[in-house]
Amino acid sequence: LREREESGRRLGVDADGAGRLRGSGGRVLIVDDNELQAEKMVTHLGGEHRPVVETDPAAALIAGRGPIDLMIVNVSSSGFDGLRFVAQARSSEASRRTPILAVVDPADRPRLLKALELGVNDILPRPVDSEELMARARTQIRRKRYADFLKEKLDYSLEMAVTDALTGLHNRRYMAGQLQAMVGRAAQGGDPVAVLVMDIDHFKVVNDSFGHDAGDEVLREFAVRLATNVRAIDLPCRFGGEEFVVVMPGATLEAASRVADRIRRDIEAQPFPIMGGAEGLTITVSIGVAASIAGDTPEALLKRGDEGVYEAKSQGRNQVIS
Ligand code: GH3
Ligand code: MG
Ligand code: MG
Ligand code: MG
């Protein structure tokens, strides 16, 4: 969650992308076995960027999967197959979006055309002119930075769409989608799925006695306890308010009930720390457990879990009903 928050803040500060697009040089990987030509490019680029040279295409492929802003590839080399290198770089997920400048002999039409077909971003004719090198490199690096910025922003938005902002757990929308798929598979004879539906007991009292911020603190701590008491494949979610749901793929009613009781005991046993409160607050939770049956729907499964919660409340709270 902290990572997400920092990422969000970073995006906020750099909202126009200007901060990261201006000034700072790029990491340039020069793939060329013509050492004289490579050294000349290093000299020119070095004033503004951070160039490194790889003369061996296999080593260059590995280097290209690292944090590189631009690759300059000699595709007219007789020593190695530069076009093959370009194709390989383009087919690897880690280097697919890295811009490529192809250094090519203008007389070598077939290779020039092939390079463009393979998706190089620009062409640098040989012999390489230093001003042209700098201008084309700068353009590609700037585009790459902006594309990275947009991708980070998009990833952040996508994550926020499925995440509960207060607790960092999955949100209800994400849970509903996952549960739909799992119940569908279970109904067709696949793995069963169980849900724990939980509602914090007398939560209103926490807010009324200690304030809404203290209530939020309790919800966050509750989420941590939840997440640390379930398996990696389980989906702990905030359903809304002080209600939480854990989706447990593959779990039987018995297995899910055992987990539910472990959570219930953990919540009750360790008082929740609250701001300004010398002593922690004892919190309890009521949990309804339900497992998928033939012909089930996600709504019906959750409803059975919810009925368990209702029964737990009416029997005095702080219990698990399966
Ligand atoms: P019960 O044992 O019957 O569940 O009692 P309860 O007080 O927990 O139930 P009720 O549904 O009456 O109250 C839930 C309270 O949760 C009311 C609402 O103010 C509070 N709440 C809902 N969402 C939030 C939130 O995001 N932050 C805080 N601090 N409080 C919330
Ligand atoms: Mg409630
Ligand atoms: Mg209630
Ligand atoms: Mg409640």
mmCIF file of N, CA and C in Angstrom, residues 84-167:
data_model
loop_
_atom_site.group_PDB
_atom_site.id
_atom_site.type_symbol
_atom_site.label_atom_id
_atom_site.label_comp_id
_atom_site.label_asym_id
_atom_site.label_seq_id
_atom_site.Cartn_x
_atom_site.Cartn_y
_atom_site.Cartn_z
ATOM 1 N N ARG A 84 18.594 -9.799 -36.997
ATOM 2 C CA ARG A 84 18.142 -10.878 -36.115
ATOM 3 C C ARG A 84 18.083 -10.352 -34.671
ATOM 4 N N PHE A 85 19.089 -9.545 -34.311
ATOM 5 C CA PHE A 85 19.085 -8.939 -32.976
ATOM 6 C C PHE A 85 17.829 -8.095 -32.772
ATOM 7 N N VAL A 86 17.490 -7.280 -33.763
ATOM 8 C CA VAL A 86 16.301 -6.416 -33.665
ATOM 9 C C VAL A 86 15.047 -7.275 -33.469
ATOM 10 N N ALA A 87 14.928 -8.342 -34.270
ATOM 11 C CA ALA A 87 13.760 -9.221 -34.160
ATOM 12 C C ALA A 87 13.677 -9.840 -32.762
ATOM 13 N N GLN A 88 14.830 -10.264 -32.231
ATOM 14 C CA GLN A 88 14.838 -10.887 -30.900
ATOM 15 C C GLN A 88 14.486 -9.878 -29.812
ATOM 16 N N ALA A 89 15.044 -8.664 -29.939
ATOM 17 C CA ALA A 89 14.749 -7.620 -28.951
ATOM 18 C C ALA A 89 13.253 -7.297 -28.960
ATOM 19 N N ARG A 90 12.668 -7.302 -30.151
ATOM 20 C CA ARG A 90 11.237 -6.983 -30.288
ATOM 21 C C ARG A 90 10.337 -8.105 -29.750
ATOM 22 N N SER A 91 10.854 -9.334 -29.724
ATOM 23 C CA SER A 91 10.003 -10.440 -29.283
ATOM 24 C C SER A 91 10.139 -10.710 -27.786
ATOM 25 N N SER A 92 11.066 -9.995 -27.114
ATOM 26 C CA SER A 92 11.201 -10.175 -25.671
ATOM 27 C C SER A 92 10.370 -9.108 -24.949
ATOM 28 N N GLU A 93 9.538 -9.556 -24.001
ATOM 29 C CA GLU A 93 8.640 -8.648 -23.289
ATOM 30 C C GLU A 93 9.395 -7.467 -22.663
ATOM 31 N N ALA A 94 10.584 -7.767 -22.121
ATOM 32 C CA ALA A 94 11.320 -6.736 -21.381
ATOM 33 C C ALA A 94 11.903 -5.657 -22.287
ATOM 34 N N SER A 95 12.128 -5.952 -23.553
ATOM 35 C CA SER A 95 12.747 -4.950 -24.432
ATOM 36 C C SER A 95 11.842 -4.544 -25.593
ATOM 37 N N ARG A 96 10.622 -5.094 -25.615
ATOM 38 C CA ARG A 96 9.684 -4.855 -26.724
ATOM 39 C C ARG A 96 9.429 -3.373 -26.987
ATOM 40 N N ARG A 97 9.310 -2.581 -25.922
ATOM 41 C CA ARG A 97 8.941 -1.176 -26.093
ATOM 42 C C ARG A 97 10.138 -0.220 -26.081
ATOM 43 N N THR A 98 11.348 -0.783 -26.043
ATOM 44 C CA THR A 98 12.531 0.080 -26.055
ATOM 45 C C THR A 98 12.786 0.555 -27.487
ATOM 46 N N PRO A 99 12.889 1.887 -27.680
ATOM 47 C CA PRO A 99 13.129 2.361 -29.048
ATOM 48 C C PRO A 99 14.460 1.870 -29.595
ATOM 49 N N ILE A 100 14.474 1.662 -30.901
ATOM 50 C CA ILE A 100 15.693 1.209 -31.579
ATOM 51 C C ILE A 100 16.016 2.151 -32.733
ATOM 52 N N LEU A 101 17.269 2.619 -32.734
ATOM 53 C CA LEU A 101 17.802 3.356 -33.881
ATOM 54 C C LEU A 101 18.673 2.369 -34.655
ATOM 55 N N ALA A 102 18.365 2.187 -35.938
ATOM 56 C CA ALA A 102 19.154 1.255 -36.741
ATOM 57 C C ALA A 102 20.219 2.019 -37.514
ATOM 58 N N VAL A 103 21.489 1.670 -37.276
ATOM 59 C CA VAL A 103 22.580 2.238 -38.065
ATOM 60 C C VAL A 103 22.692 1.376 -39.318
ATOM 61 N N VAL A 104 22.514 2.002 -40.492
ATOM 62 C CA VAL A 104 22.473 1.204 -41.711
ATOM 63 C C VAL A 104 23.160 1.927 -42.863
ATOM 64 N N ASP A 105 23.798 1.136 -43.689
ATOM 65 C CA ASP A 105 24.425 1.651 -44.901
ATOM 66 C C ASP A 105 23.307 2.012 -45.883
ATOM 67 N N PRO A 106 23.195 3.311 -46.300
ATOM 68 C CA PRO A 106 22.076 3.716 -47.152
ATOM 69 C C PRO A 106 22.028 2.958 -48.479
ATOM 70 N N ALA A 107 23.185 2.453 -48.899
ATOM 71 C CA ALA A 107 23.221 1.693 -50.149
ATOM 72 C C ALA A 107 22.602 0.305 -49.964
ATOM 73 N N ASP A 108 22.500 -0.089 -48.725
ATOM 74 C CA ASP A 108 22.005 -1.437 -48.391
ATOM 75 C C ASP A 108 20.483 -1.404 -48.259
ATOM 76 N N ARG A 109 19.776 -1.181 -49.381
ATOM 77 C CA ARG A 109 18.314 -1.032 -49.375
ATOM 78 C C ARG A 109 17.577 -2.203 -48.720
ATOM 79 N N PRO A 110 17.917 -3.442 -49.076
ATOM 80 C CA PRO A 110 17.157 -4.553 -48.491
ATOM 81 C C PRO A 110 17.184 -4.558 -46.956
ATOM 82 N N ARG A 111 18.367 -4.293 -46.395
ATOM 83 C CA ARG A 111 18.449 -4.306 -44.926
ATOM 84 C C ARG A 111 17.734 -3.116 -44.306
ATOM 85 N N LEU A 112 17.842 -1.987 -44.985
ATOM 86 C CA LEU A 112 17.151 -0.794 -44.503
ATOM 87 C C LEU A 112 15.641 -1.058 -44.434
ATOM 88 N N LEU A 113 15.109 -1.630 -45.501
ATOM 89 C CA LEU A 113 13.666 -1.908 -45.545
ATOM 90 C C LEU A 113 13.281 -2.965 -44.520
ATOM 91 N N LYS A 114 14.135 -3.971 -44.386
ATOM 92 C CA LYS A 114 13.847 -5.046 -43.433
ATOM 93 C C LYS A 114 13.826 -4.498 -42.001
ATOM 94 N N ALA A 115 14.786 -3.593 -41.723
ATOM 95 C CA ALA A 115 14.850 -2.990 -40.383
ATOM 96 C C ALA A 115 13.555 -2.241 -40.077
ATOM 97 N N LEU A 116 13.075 -1.481 -41.050
ATOM 98 C CA LEU A 116 11.826 -0.731 -40.858
ATOM 99 C C LEU A 116 10.655 -1.682 -40.662
ATOM 100 N N GLU A 117 10.677 -2.767 -41.414
ATOM 101 C CA GLU A 117 9.617 -3.773 -41.297
ATOM 102 C C GLU A 117 9.606 -4.407 -39.912
ATOM 103 N N LEU A 118 10.794 -4.586 -39.335
ATOM 104 C CA LEU A 118 10.894 -5.202 -38.007
ATOM 105 C C LEU A 118 10.504 -4.228 -36.898
ATOM 106 N N GLY A 119 10.251 -2.983 -37.282
ATOM 107 C CA GLY A 119 9.748 -2.035 -36.293
ATOM 108 C C GLY A 119 10.804 -1.191 -35.607
ATOM 109 N N VAL A 120 11.945 -0.962 -36.267
ATOM 110 C CA VAL A 120 12.884 -0.005 -35.664
ATOM 111 C C VAL A 120 12.217 1.369 -35.719
ATOM 112 N N ASN A 121 12.593 2.222 -34.765
ATOM 113 C CA ASN A 121 11.885 3.497 -34.646
ATOM 114 C C ASN A 121 12.437 4.578 -35.554
ATOM 115 N N ASP A 122 13.727 4.442 -35.889
ATOM 116 C CA ASP A 122 14.323 5.435 -36.777
ATOM 117 C C ASP A 122 15.594 4.842 -37.360
ATOM 118 N N ILE A 123 16.087 5.528 -38.403
ATOM 119 C CA ILE A 123 17.269 5.070 -39.144
ATOM 120 C C ILE A 123 18.384 6.091 -39.000
ATOM 121 N N LEU A 124 19.592 5.590 -38.805
ATOM 122 C CA LEU A 124 20.780 6.449 -38.805
ATOM 123 C C LEU A 124 21.671 5.984 -39.937
ATOM 124 N N PRO A 125 21.782 6.783 -41.028
ATOM 125 C CA PRO A 125 22.618 6.341 -42.146
ATOM 126 C C PRO A 125 24.110 6.406 -41.804
ATOM 127 N N ARG A 126 24.838 5.445 -42.348
ATOM 128 C CA ARG A 126 26.287 5.443 -42.191
ATOM 129 C C ARG A 126 26.938 6.218 -43.318
ATOM 130 N N PRO A 127 28.004 6.950 -43.097
ATOM 131 C CA PRO A 127 28.657 7.179 -41.802
ATOM 132 C C PRO A 127 27.797 8.069 -40.907
ATOM 133 N N VAL A 128 27.845 7.782 -39.608
ATOM 134 C CA VAL A 128 26.961 8.472 -38.677
ATOM 135 C C VAL A 128 27.376 9.926 -38.485
ATOM 136 N N ASP A 129 26.446 10.816 -38.733
ATOM 137 C CA ASP A 129 26.671 12.250 -38.514
ATOM 138 C C ASP A 129 26.324 12.565 -37.061
ATOM 139 N N SER A 130 27.222 13.262 -36.373
ATOM 140 C CA SER A 130 27.048 13.421 -34.922
ATOM 141 C C SER A 130 25.800 14.239 -34.568
ATOM 142 N N GLU A 131 25.521 15.276 -35.341
ATOM 143 C CA GLU A 131 24.334 16.101 -35.021
ATOM 144 C C GLU A 131 23.047 15.320 -35.240
ATOM 145 N N GLU A 132 23.062 14.529 -36.313
ATOM 146 C CA GLU A 132 21.889 13.718 -36.609
ATOM 147 C C GLU A 132 21.705 12.644 -35.530
ATOM 148 N N LEU A 133 22.812 12.052 -35.125
ATOM 149 C CA LEU A 133 22.770 11.059 -34.037
ATOM 150 C C LEU A 133 22.128 11.660 -32.800
ATOM 151 N N MET A 134 22.612 12.837 -32.402
ATOM 152 C CA MET A 134 22.121 13.465 -31.173
ATOM 153 C C MET A 134 20.638 13.809 -31.285
ATOM 154 N N ALA A 135 20.235 14.358 -32.434
ATOM 155 C CA ALA A 135 18.845 14.775 -32.602
ATOM 156 C C ALA A 135 17.905 13.566 -32.585
ATOM 157 N N ARG A 136 18.269 12.521 -33.307
ATOM 158 C CA ARG A 136 17.392 11.348 -33.367
ATOM 159 C C ARG A 136 17.345 10.611 -32.025
ATOM 160 N N ALA A 137 18.482 10.558 -31.354
ATOM 161 C CA ALA A 137 18.529 9.893 -30.042
ATOM 162 C C ALA A 137 17.654 10.648 -29.039
ATOM 163 N N ARG A 138 17.774 11.959 -29.050
ATOM 164 C CA ARG A 138 17.022 12.799 -28.115
ATOM 165 C C ARG A 138 15.512 12.591 -28.306
ATOM 166 N N THR A 139 15.085 12.587 -29.552
ATOM 167 C CA THR A 139 13.657 12.401 -29.848
ATOM 168 C C THR A 139 13.161 11.052 -29.328
ATOM 169 N N GLN A 140 13.903 10.005 -29.585
ATOM 170 C CA GLN A 140 13.465 8.668 -29.167
ATOM 171 C C GLN A 140 13.428 8.538 -27.645
ATOM 172 N N ILE A 141 14.439 9.118 -26.981
ATOM 173 C CA ILE A 141 14.494 9.021 -25.518
ATOM 174 C C ILE A 141 13.330 9.784 -24.894
ATOM 175 N N ARG A 142 13.023 10.947 -25.473
ATOM 176 C CA ARG A 142 11.916 11.749 -24.948
ATOM 177 C C ARG A 142 10.584 10.992 -25.098
ATOM 178 N N ARG A 143 10.401 10.360 -26.250
ATOM 179 C CA ARG A 143 9.182 9.567 -26.469
ATOM 180 C C ARG A 143 9.090 8.398 -25.493
ATOM 181 N N LYS A 144 10.238 7.748 -25.290
ATOM 182 C CA LYS A 144 10.267 6.598 -24.385
ATOM 183 C C LYS A 144 9.894 7.029 -22.966
ATOM 184 N N ARG A 145 10.434 8.159 -22.522
ATOM 185 C CA ARG A 145 10.146 8.648 -21.183
ATOM 186 C C ARG A 145 8.660 8.950 -21.027
ATOM 187 N N TYR A 146 8.102 9.538 -22.036
ATOM 188 C CA TYR A 146 6.689 9.899 -21.966
ATOM 189 C C TYR A 146 5.822 8.638 -21.981
ATOM 190 N N ALA A 147 6.200 7.674 -22.801
ATOM 191 C CA ALA A 147 5.448 6.414 -22.846
ATOM 192 C C ALA A 147 5.522 5.705 -21.486
ATOM 193 N N ASP A 148 6.705 5.733 -20.862
ATOM 194 C CA ASP A 148 6.869 5.122 -19.530
ATOM 195 C C ASP A 148 5.969 5.819 -18.518
ATOM 196 N N PHE A 149 5.939 7.139 -18.616
ATOM 197 C CA PHE A 149 5.111 7.929 -17.702
ATOM 198 C C PHE A 149 3.634 7.566 -17.859
ATOM 199 N N LEU A 150 3.177 7.474 -19.102
ATOM 200 C CA LEU A 150 1.765 7.124 -19.345
ATOM 201 C C LEU A 150 1.464 5.708 -18.863
ATOM 202 N N LYS A 151 2.409 4.814 -19.080
ATOM 203 C CA LYS A 151 2.185 3.421 -18.671
ATOM 204 C C LYS A 151 2.084 3.325 -17.151
ATOM 205 N N GLU A 152 2.947 4.055 -16.463
ATOM 206 C CA GLU A 152 2.922 4.030 -15.005
ATOM 207 C C GLU A 152 1.591 4.578 -14.497
ATOM 208 N N LYS A 153 1.130 5.626 -15.156
ATOM 209 C CA LYS A 153 -0.131 6.242 -14.770
ATOM 210 C C LYS A 153 -1.301 5.282 -15.015
ATOM 211 N N LEU A 154 -1.252 4.618 -16.157
ATOM 212 C CA LEU A 154 -2.311 3.668 -16.495
ATOM 213 C C LEU A 154 -2.309 2.486 -15.515
ATOM 214 N N ASP A 155 -1.118 1.938 -15.247
ATOM 215 C CA ASP A 155 -1.017 0.817 -14.300
ATOM 216 C C ASP A 155 -1.587 1.224 -12.946
ATOM 217 N N TYR A 156 -1.255 2.446 -12.537
ATOM 218 C CA TYR A 156 -1.742 2.956 -11.253
ATOM 219 C C TYR A 156 -3.271 3.049 -11.247
ATOM 220 N N SER A 157 -3.836 3.583 -12.319
ATOM 221 C CA SER A 157 -5.299 3.709 -12.413
ATOM 222 C C SER A 157 -5.968 2.346 -12.414
ATOM 223 N N LEU A 158 -5.379 1.424 -13.160
ATOM 224 C CA LEU A 158 -5.964 0.082 -13.221
ATOM 225 C C LEU A 158 -5.937 -0.564 -11.843
ATOM 226 N N GLU A 159 -4.840 -0.354 -11.117
ATOM 227 C CA GLU A 159 -4.733 -0.947 -9.797
ATOM 228 C C GLU A 159 -5.743 -0.313 -8.841
ATOM 229 N N MET A 160 -5.881 1.012 -8.944
ATOM 230 C CA MET A 160 -6.833 1.704 -8.079
ATOM 231 C C MET A 160 -8.268 1.236 -8.334
ATOM 232 N N ALA A 161 -8.561 0.851 -9.568
ATOM 233 C CA ALA A 161 -9.921 0.418 -9.909
ATOM 234 C C ALA A 161 -10.300 -0.892 -9.227
ATOM 235 N N VAL A 162 -9.303 -1.662 -8.800
ATOM 236 C CA VAL A 162 -9.605 -2.950 -8.176
ATOM 237 C C VAL A 162 -9.176 -3.000 -6.708
ATOM 238 N N THR A 163 -8.762 -1.852 -6.169
ATOM 239 C CA THR A 163 -8.218 -1.816 -4.819
ATOM 240 C C THR A 163 -9.054 -0.918 -3.914
ATOM 241 N N ASP A 164 -9.251 -1.351 -2.686
ATOM 242 C CA ASP A 164 -9.912 -0.507 -1.705
ATOM 243 C C ASP A 164 -8.898 0.508 -1.176
ATOM 244 N N ALA A 165 -9.242 1.785 -1.295
ATOM 245 C CA ALA A 165 -8.271 2.846 -0.999
ATOM 246 C C ALA A 165 -7.879 2.891 0.475
ATOM 247 N N LEU A 166 -8.809 2.618 1.377
ATOM 248 C CA LEU A 166 -8.495 2.720 2.805
ATOM 249 C C LEU A 166 -7.572 1.593 3.274
ATOM 250 N N THR A 167 -7.849 0.375 2.859
ATOM 251 C CA THR A 167 -7.132 -0.775 3.406
ATOM 252 C C THR A 167 -6.096 -1.375 2.472
#
